[in-house]
């Protein structure tokens, strides 16, 4: 399709105010992102062309996601809204970048089995040596674009990196990956102007409010924990002013001290068997990380922190009647506040069991309570933000498991990505679990300070199962 058709796509967008939910506005200032590495296997000169990728994005925005080109505001009722004004659209920022080195220069390779070489993209090396020191992050605060796309091409290399950044306030991870797949589907069908998505998104945010209006709140244990730490004295805001407060929050910068561990499928299963074969691999991995990071924390700060926190985000679509194709935020956090001495003294089996007690008993009732907390007890949110970090007082492991998301299926007409990587993401202490289709294992991207990681990467207990990539 010619570039002149871009305005045709967006001309169909109608003026509208899209009301944001409580969980939407609680994420303001954060981003969701993707970094997908595609390989041109056919020497196609138009492989992942910026014209084709842009046309597909504009079409999916116009037909299904007008919220992407809206701007945040406060509605007449005091609620947060995204205002979509056809005369003042927040246009996507799309650009193509060139690197005078082959992509392979930034790969780390390992040979685990059957002679197959597994490739990993070293983002820190990329920023050091590519001539590109950073990639922009989507933000509303400085009137930048709410959708940022970069196509990165390399000298004498078949690989292309697709980088995407979106504001968290309009999508959680599940909804963002659904958007990426829908964008790819529209791109594959650009020759059919009448094409409709096979599974279109549910954009009506009212479905979440309607559902939770039928639910009775039950306060999760971690809410009381943060109250006991003094959360109620931090911030007191009238419920009607919460949207204005949160939508004025500054951007949360991404954490740049990123590290990567790889677990083969065999080592991951061995870990589960060694910890407790009755538990999931996620809980076994959480137990391993909770103890080894605490040990590294103690070595780094030369003191014993009082609390060790473990946090799991969970997708409430799996626990409610809200459609799986819902396109807003419906992810909540389950947090286990553990006494550090108990973690240090306990076995991995005992640690996994305690984490499960706190983080597996999630429900719609807990989610309803967390919505109430944001609306009426915002100090709890601030106290959690202060506590969830690695410091002399606290140890922290936040595990975001995104390996179930269909990232490998994002196919713009050339097949799915060969390699999944992670852009820098927010908050020290957070970890992301990606699936690795090359060998069936997992990649663990870790936001851990370099000095703490120096101790962590020497942990015999961790290295029994994990390979340090960078």
Coordinates of C-alpha atoms in Angstrom, one line a residue:
X1 CA 0.0 0.0 0.0
X2 CA 1.3 3.5 -0.8
X3 CA 2.2 5.8 2.1
X4 CA -0.5 8.3 1.0
X5 CA -3.1 5.8 2.4
X6 CA -2.0 6.5 6.0
X7 CA -4.3 9.5 6.3
X8 CA -7.1 7.4 4.9
X9 CA -6.8 5.0 7.7
X10 CA -7.0 7.6 10.4
X11 CA -9.8 9.6 8.8
X12 CA -12.3 7.1 10.1
X13 CA -11.5 7.7 13.7
X14 CA -14.4 9.4 15.6
X15 CA -14.2 11.8 18.5
X16 CA -14.7 10.0 21.8
X17 CA -13.8 10.0 25.5
X18 CA -12.7 6.6 26.8
X19 CA -13.1 6.4 30.6
X20 CA -10.2 4.7 32.3
X21 CA -10.6 2.2 35.1
X22 CA -8.9 2.4 38.5
X23 CA -6.3 -0.2 37.6
X24 CA -5.5 1.7 34.4
X25 CA -4.7 5.0 36.1
X26 CA -2.7 3.2 38.8
X27 CA -0.1 2.3 36.1
X28 CA 0.3 5.9 34.7
X29 CA 3.9 6.7 33.9
X30 CA 4.9 3.1 33.3
X31 CA 5.3 1.4 29.9
X32 CA 4.7 -1.9 28.2
X33 CA 7.1 -2.8 25.5
X34 CA 8.4 -5.5 23.2
X35 CA 11.6 -6.3 21.4
X36 CA 11.3 -8.9 18.6
X37 CA 14.1 -10.0 16.4
X38 CA 13.1 -11.3 12.9
X39 CA 15.3 -13.1 10.4
X40 CA 15.0 -12.6 6.6
X41 CA 15.2 -16.2 5.3
X42 CA 14.2 -15.4 1.7
X43 CA 16.4 -12.4 0.8
X44 CA 13.1 -10.4 0.4
X45 CA 14.1 -6.8 -0.3
X46 CA 10.9 -5.6 1.3
X47 CA 11.4 -7.6 4.4
X48 CA 9.7 -5.8 7.4
X49 CA 9.5 -2.6 5.3
X50 CA 8.6 0.5 7.4
X51 CA 5.9 1.4 4.9
X52 CA 4.1 -2.0 5.3
X53 CA 4.6 -2.0 9.1
X54 CA 3.3 1.5 9.4
X55 CA 0.2 0.9 7.3
X56 CA -0.7 -2.1 9.4
X57 CA -0.4 -0.2 12.6
X58 CA -2.5 2.7 11.4
X59 CA -5.2 0.3 10.2
X60 CA -5.4 -1.6 13.4
X61 CA -5.5 1.7 15.4
X62 CA -8.2 3.2 13.2
X63 CA -10.4 0.0 13.2
X64 CA -9.9 -1.3 16.7
X65 CA -7.6 0.8 19.0
X66 CA -8.4 4.5 18.7
X67 CA -7.3 4.8 22.3
X68 CA -3.7 4.6 21.1
X69 CA -3.9 8.1 19.5
X70 CA -5.8 9.7 22.3
X71 CA -4.6 11.9 25.2
X72 CA -5.2 11.6 28.9
X73 CA -7.4 14.1 30.7
X74 CA -9.8 14.4 33.6
X75 CA -13.5 14.0 32.8
X76 CA -16.3 16.1 34.1
X77 CA -17.0 13.4 36.8
X78 CA -13.4 13.5 38.0
X79 CA -12.5 10.2 36.3
X80 CA -9.5 9.7 34.2
X81 CA -10.3 9.6 30.4
X82 CA -8.5 9.2 27.2
X83 CA -9.7 11.9 24.8
X84 CA -9.6 11.0 21.2
X85 CA -9.9 14.2 19.1
X86 CA -9.6 13.6 15.3
X87 CA -8.2 17.1 15.0
X88 CA -5.5 16.6 17.6
X89 CA -4.4 12.9 17.5
X90 CA -1.4 11.8 19.5
X91 CA 0.4 10.3 16.5
X92 CA 2.6 7.2 16.6
X93 CA 6.3 7.9 16.4
X94 CA 7.7 5.4 13.9
X95 CA 11.3 5.5 12.6
X96 CA 13.9 3.3 11.0
X97 CA 17.4 3.1 12.4
X98 CA 20.6 1.7 10.9
X99 CA 23.6 0.2 12.7
X100 CA 26.9 -0.1 11.0
X101 CA 27.6 -3.5 12.5
X102 CA 26.0 -6.9 11.9
X103 CA 23.3 -8.0 14.4
X104 CA 25.4 -11.1 15.1
X105 CA 27.9 -8.7 16.8
X106 CA 25.4 -8.3 19.7
X107 CA 24.5 -11.9 20.0
X108 CA 25.6 -14.2 22.8
X109 CA 25.6 -17.8 21.8
X110 CA 25.5 -21.1 23.8
X111 CA 25.5 -24.7 22.7
X112 CA 23.2 -26.7 25.0
X113 CA 22.2 -29.9 23.2
X114 CA 22.2 -31.5 19.8
X115 CA 24.8 -29.1 18.5
X116 CA 22.2 -26.3 18.1
X117 CA 23.5 -22.8 18.9
X118 CA 21.1 -20.8 21.0
X119 CA 21.3 -17.0 20.4
X120 CA 20.6 -14.2 22.9
X121 CA 20.5 -10.5 22.2
X122 CA 22.8 -8.5 24.5
X123 CA 20.9 -5.2 24.9
X124 CA 23.6 -3.6 27.1
X125 CA 26.3 -4.3 24.5
X126 CA 24.0 -3.0 21.8
X127 CA 23.6 0.4 23.6
X128 CA 27.4 0.5 24.2
X129 CA 28.6 -0.3 20.8
X130 CA 25.9 0.3 18.2
X131 CA 25.9 4.1 18.1
X132 CA 22.3 4.0 19.6
X133 CA 22.7 4.8 23.3
X134 CA 19.0 4.5 24.1
X135 CA 15.5 3.9 22.7
X136 CA 12.7 6.3 23.4
X137 CA 9.9 5.3 25.8
X138 CA 6.2 6.1 25.2
X139 CA 5.0 8.9 27.4
X140 CA 2.1 11.4 27.7
X141 CA 3.9 13.6 30.2
X142 CA 6.0 15.6 27.7
X143 CA 3.4 15.3 24.9
X144 CA 5.5 12.6 23.2
X145 CA 3.8 9.9 21.2
X146 CA 1.8 7.2 23.0
X147 CA 3.1 4.6 20.6
X148 CA 6.8 4.4 19.7
X149 CA 8.0 2.0 17.0
X150 CA 11.6 1.5 15.9
X151 CA 12.8 -0.8 13.1
X152 CA 16.5 -1.4 13.5
X153 CA 18.5 -2.7 10.6
X154 CA 22.1 -4.0 10.6
X155 CA 25.0 -4.0 8.2
X156 CA 25.3 -7.2 6.2
X157 CA 22.8 -9.1 8.4
X158 CA 19.5 -10.8 7.8
X159 CA 18.1 -9.7 11.2
X160 CA 15.8 -6.8 11.9
X161 CA 14.8 -5.7 15.5
X162 CA 11.3 -4.4 16.0
X163 CA 11.1 -2.3 19.2
X164 CA 7.7 -1.2 20.5
X165 CA 6.8 1.0 23.5
X166 CA 3.3 1.8 24.7
X167 CA 1.9 3.5 27.9
X168 CA 0.8 1.0 30.5
X169 CA -2.2 3.2 31.3
X170 CA -4.0 1.9 28.2
X171 CA -2.7 -1.7 28.1
X172 CA -1.4 -4.4 30.4
X173 CA 1.1 -7.0 29.0
X174 CA -1.7 -9.4 27.9
X175 CA -3.5 -6.6 26.0
X176 CA -0.3 -5.2 24.5
X177 CA 0.8 -8.6 23.1
X178 CA -2.8 -9.1 21.7
X179 CA -2.5 -5.7 20.0
X180 CA 0.9 -6.7 18.5
X181 CA -0.6 -9.9 17.1
X182 CA -3.7 -8.0 15.8
X183 CA -1.4 -5.4 14.2
X184 CA 0.5 -8.2 12.5
X185 CA -2.7 -9.9 11.3
X186 CA -3.9 -6.6 9.8
X187 CA -0.5 -6.2 8.1
X188 CA -0.7 -9.6 6.6
X189 CA -4.1 -8.7 5.1
X190 CA -3.4 -5.1 3.9
X191 CA -4.5 -6.1 0.3
X192 CA -8.0 -6.7 1.6
X193 CA -9.5 -3.3 2.7
X194 CA -12.5 -5.0 4.2
X195 CA -10.6 -7.5 6.3
X196 CA -11.8 -8.0 9.9
X197 CA -9.8 -9.5 12.8
X198 CA -10.6 -13.1 13.7
X199 CA -10.7 -12.2 17.4
X200 CA -11.2 -8.5 17.8
X201 CA -10.5 -6.8 21.1
X202 CA -13.1 -6.0 23.7
X203 CA -12.5 -2.3 24.3
X204 CA -15.4 -1.4 26.5
X205 CA -13.8 -0.7 29.9
X206 CA -17.2 -0.8 31.5
X207 CA -17.1 -4.6 31.4
X208 CA -14.6 -4.5 34.3
X209 CA -16.6 -2.2 36.4
X210 CA -19.8 -4.1 35.8
X211 CA -18.1 -7.4 36.8
X212 CA -16.5 -6.0 40.0
X213 CA -19.8 -4.4 41.0
X214 CA -21.0 -8.0 41.7
X215 CA -17.9 -8.9 43.8
X216 CA -17.5 -8.5 47.6
X217 CA -14.0 -7.4 48.5
X218 CA -11.7 -9.4 50.7
X219 CA -8.5 -7.7 51.8
X220 CA -5.3 -9.7 50.9
X221 CA -2.7 -10.2 53.7
X222 CA -0.1 -7.9 52.1
X223 CA -2.4 -4.9 52.3
X224 CA -2.5 -5.2 56.1
X225 CA 1.3 -5.7 56.1
X226 CA 1.9 -2.4 54.4
X227 CA -0.7 -0.6 56.6
X228 CA 1.2 -1.9 59.6
X229 CA 4.4 -0.4 58.2
X230 CA 2.8 3.1 58.3
X231 CA 1.2 3.4 54.9
X232 CA -1.9 5.2 56.1
X233 CA 0.3 8.1 57.3
X234 CA 2.0 8.6 53.9
X235 CA -0.6 10.0 51.7
X236 CA -4.3 10.9 52.2
X237 CA -6.2 11.9 49.1
X238 CA -10.0 12.2 48.7
X239 CA -11.3 9.5 46.5
X240 CA -12.5 12.0 43.9
X241 CA -9.0 13.4 43.5
X242 CA -7.2 10.1 42.9
X243 CA -7.4 10.2 39.1
X244 CA -6.0 13.8 39.0
X245 CA -3.2 12.7 41.4
X246 CA -2.1 9.6 39.5
X247 CA -2.4 11.2 36.0
X248 CA 0.0 13.9 37.2
X249 CA 2.6 11.3 38.2
X250 CA 6.0 11.7 36.5
X251 CA 7.3 9.1 34.1
X252 CA 8.9 6.1 35.7
X253 CA 12.4 5.6 34.1
X254 CA 13.4 2.2 33.0
X255 CA 16.1 0.4 35.0
X256 CA 19.2 0.0 32.9
X257 CA 21.2 -2.5 34.9
X258 CA 19.8 -5.5 33.1
X259 CA 21.1 -9.1 33.3
X260 CA 20.1 -12.3 31.6
X261 CA 20.0 -15.9 32.9
X262 CA 19.0 -18.9 30.8
X263 CA 17.5 -22.1 32.1
X264 CA 17.2 -25.1 29.8
X265 CA 14.0 -27.1 30.0
X266 CA 15.9 -29.9 31.6
X267 CA 17.5 -27.7 34.2
X268 CA 14.2 -26.1 35.0
X269 CA 12.6 -29.5 35.6
X270 CA 15.5 -30.6 37.7
X271 CA 15.0 -27.5 39.8
X272 CA 11.4 -28.3 40.4
X273 CA 12.2 -31.9 41.3
X274 CA 14.9 -30.7 43.7
X275 CA 12.8 -28.1 45.4
X276 CA 9.4 -29.9 45.5
X277 CA 8.0 -31.9 42.7
X278 CA 4.5 -31.1 43.9
X279 CA 5.1 -27.4 43.1
X280 CA 5.1 -25.6 39.8
X281 CA 8.3 -24.5 38.1
X282 CA 7.4 -20.9 38.8
X283 CA 7.3 -21.5 42.6
X284 CA 10.5 -23.5 42.5
X285 CA 12.2 -20.7 40.6
X286 CA 10.8 -18.1 42.9
X287 CA 12.1 -20.0 45.9
X288 CA 15.6 -20.2 44.3
X289 CA 15.7 -16.5 43.5
X290 CA 14.2 -15.4 46.8
X291 CA 17.0 -17.0 48.8
X292 CA 19.9 -16.4 46.5
X293 CA 19.1 -12.7 45.9
X294 CA 18.7 -12.3 49.7
X295 CA 22.2 -13.8 50.2
X296 CA 23.6 -11.5 47.5
X297 CA 21.7 -8.6 49.1
X298 CA 23.4 -9.3 52.5
X299 CA 26.8 -9.4 50.9
X300 CA 26.2 -6.2 49.0
X301 CA 25.0 -4.1 51.9
X302 CA 26.7 -6.0 54.7
X303 CA 23.5 -6.2 56.7
X304 CA 20.5 -8.4 57.1
X305 CA 17.3 -6.9 55.7
X306 CA 14.2 -7.2 57.8
X307 CA 11.8 -8.3 55.0
X308 CA 12.1 -10.3 51.9
X309 CA 9.3 -9.6 49.4
X310 CA 8.2 -11.8 46.5
X311 CA 5.7 -10.4 44.0
X312 CA 3.8 -12.1 41.3
X313 CA 1.5 -10.1 38.9
X314 CA -1.4 -12.2 37.8
X315 CA -3.8 -11.8 34.9
X316 CA -7.4 -11.5 36.4
X317 CA -8.9 -12.5 33.0
X318 CA -8.3 -16.1 34.1
X319 CA -10.1 -15.6 37.3
X320 CA -13.1 -13.5 36.3
X321 CA -15.9 -13.5 33.7
X322 CA -14.2 -10.6 31.9
X323 CA -13.4 -11.7 28.3
X324 CA -9.9 -12.9 27.6
X325 CA -9.8 -10.4 24.7
X326 CA -10.4 -7.4 27.0
X327 CA -7.9 -4.7 25.9
X328 CA -7.3 -2.7 29.1
X329 CA -5.5 -3.3 32.4
X330 CA -6.7 -6.3 34.3
X331 CA -3.5 -7.4 36.1
X332 CA -3.1 -7.4 39.8
X333 CA -0.2 -8.2 42.2
X334 CA 0.1 -10.8 44.9
X335 CA 2.8 -10.1 47.3
X336 CA 4.5 -12.4 49.9
X337 CA 6.1 -10.4 52.8
X338 CA 8.6 -12.9 54.3
X339 CA 10.9 -12.4 57.3
X340 CA 14.4 -12.5 55.9
X341 CA 15.8 -14.7 58.7
X342 CA 13.1 -17.2 57.9
X343 CA 14.1 -17.2 54.3
X344 CA 17.8 -17.6 55.1
X345 CA 17.1 -20.5 57.5
X346 CA 14.5 -22.2 55.5
X347 CA 14.8 -24.9 52.8
X348 CA 13.8 -24.2 49.2
X349 CA 10.8 -26.5 49.7
X350 CA 9.7 -24.4 52.8
X351 CA 10.2 -21.1 51.0
X352 CA 8.2 -22.3 48.0
X353 CA 5.3 -23.4 50.2
X354 CA 5.2 -20.0 52.0
X355 CA 5.3 -18.1 48.7
X356 CA 2.4 -20.3 47.5
X357 CA 0.3 -19.5 50.6
X358 CA 0.6 -15.8 49.9
X359 CA 0.7 -15.6 46.1
X360 CA -1.5 -18.5 44.9
X361 CA -4.6 -17.6 46.8
X362 CA -5.7 -14.9 44.4
X363 CA -9.3 -14.2 43.6
X364 CA -11.7 -11.7 42.3
X365 CA -12.4 -10.7 45.9
X366 CA -8.7 -9.8 46.4
X367 CA -8.7 -7.9 43.2
X368 CA -11.8 -5.9 44.2
X369 CA -10.1 -5.0 47.5
X370 CA -7.0 -3.8 45.6
X371 CA -9.2 -1.5 43.5
X372 CA -10.7 -0.2 46.7
X373 CA -7.2 0.4 48.1
X374 CA -6.2 2.5 45.1
X375 CA -9.3 4.6 45.3
X376 CA -9.4 5.0 49.1
X377 CA -6.1 4.1 50.7
X378 CA -3.5 5.3 48.2
X379 CA -0.9 5.3 50.9
X380 CA -0.7 1.5 50.7
X381 CA 0.4 1.9 47.0
X382 CA 3.1 4.3 48.0
X383 CA 4.3 2.2 50.9
X384 CA 4.6 -0.8 48.6
X385 CA 6.6 1.3 46.1
X386 CA 9.0 2.2 48.9
X387 CA 9.4 -1.3 50.2
X388 CA 9.7 -3.4 47.0
X389 CA 13.4 -3.0 46.3
X390 CA 16.8 -4.3 47.3
X391 CA 18.3 -2.2 50.0
X392 CA 19.8 -2.6 53.5
X393 CA 16.3 -3.0 54.8
X394 CA 14.5 -5.1 52.2
X395 CA 15.2 -7.8 49.7
X396 CA 12.9 -8.0 46.6
X397 CA 12.0 -10.4 43.8
X398 CA 9.2 -9.4 41.5
X399 CA 8.5 -12.2 38.9
X400 CA 6.5 -11.3 35.8
X401 CA 5.9 -14.5 33.8
X402 CA 5.2 -13.5 30.2
X403 CA 6.2 -16.9 28.6
X404 CA 2.5 -17.9 28.2
X405 CA 1.9 -14.8 26.0
X406 CA 1.9 -15.6 22.2
X407 CA 4.9 -13.5 21.3
X408 CA 6.4 -16.0 19.0
X409 CA 3.2 -15.8 16.9
X410 CA 3.6 -12.1 16.0
X411 CA 3.9 -12.6 12.2
X412 CA 3.8 -9.6 9.8
X413 CA 3.9 -12.0 6.9
X414 CA 7.4 -13.3 7.2
X415 CA 7.0 -15.7 10.1
X416 CA 7.3 -15.0 13.8
X417 CA 10.4 -13.6 15.5
X418 CA 13.5 -15.9 15.8
X419 CA 14.6 -14.3 19.1
X420 CA 12.7 -12.6 21.9
X421 CA 14.5 -10.0 23.9
X422 CA 13.5 -7.5 26.5
X423 CA 13.8 -3.7 26.4
X424 CA 14.8 -2.1 29.6
X425 CA 11.8 -2.1 32.0
X426 CA 10.9 -0.4 35.2
X427 CA 11.8 -1.1 38.8
X428 CA 14.9 -2.6 40.3
X429 CA 14.2 -6.1 41.6
X430 CA 11.8 -7.0 38.8
X431 CA 12.3 -10.1 36.7
X432 CA 10.7 -11.2 33.4
X433 CA 10.4 -14.8 32.3
X434 CA 10.4 -15.3 28.5
X435 CA 10.0 -18.6 26.7
X436 CA 12.9 -19.5 24.4
X437 CA 11.7 -21.4 21.4
X438 CA 15.2 -22.2 20.3
X439 CA 15.7 -24.8 22.9
X440 CA 12.4 -24.9 24.9
X441 CA 14.0 -23.3 28.0
X442 CA 13.3 -19.9 29.6
X443 CA 15.2 -16.6 29.6
X444 CA 15.1 -14.7 32.9
X445 CA 15.7 -10.9 32.4
X446 CA 16.7 -9.4 35.7
X447 CA 16.6 -5.9 37.0
X448 CA 19.4 -6.2 39.5
X449 CA 22.1 -3.7 40.3
X450 CA 25.5 -4.6 38.9
X451 CA 27.2 -4.8 42.3
X452 CA 24.5 -7.1 43.7
X453 CA 24.7 -9.2 40.5
X454 CA 28.5 -9.7 41.0
X455 CA 27.6 -11.7 44.1
X456 CA 24.6 -13.4 42.6
X457 CA 26.4 -14.8 39.6
X458 CA 28.9 -16.5 41.9
X459 CA 26.1 -18.4 43.8
X460 CA 26.8 -22.1 43.4
X461 CA 23.1 -22.8 44.2
X462 CA 21.9 -20.6 41.3
X463 CA 24.6 -21.8 38.8
X464 CA 23.6 -25.4 39.4
X465 CA 20.5 -24.6 37.3
X466 CA 21.1 -21.3 35.4
X467 CA 23.6 -20.1 32.8
X468 CA 24.7 -16.5 33.1
X469 CA 24.4 -14.9 29.6
X470 CA 25.3 -11.3 30.6

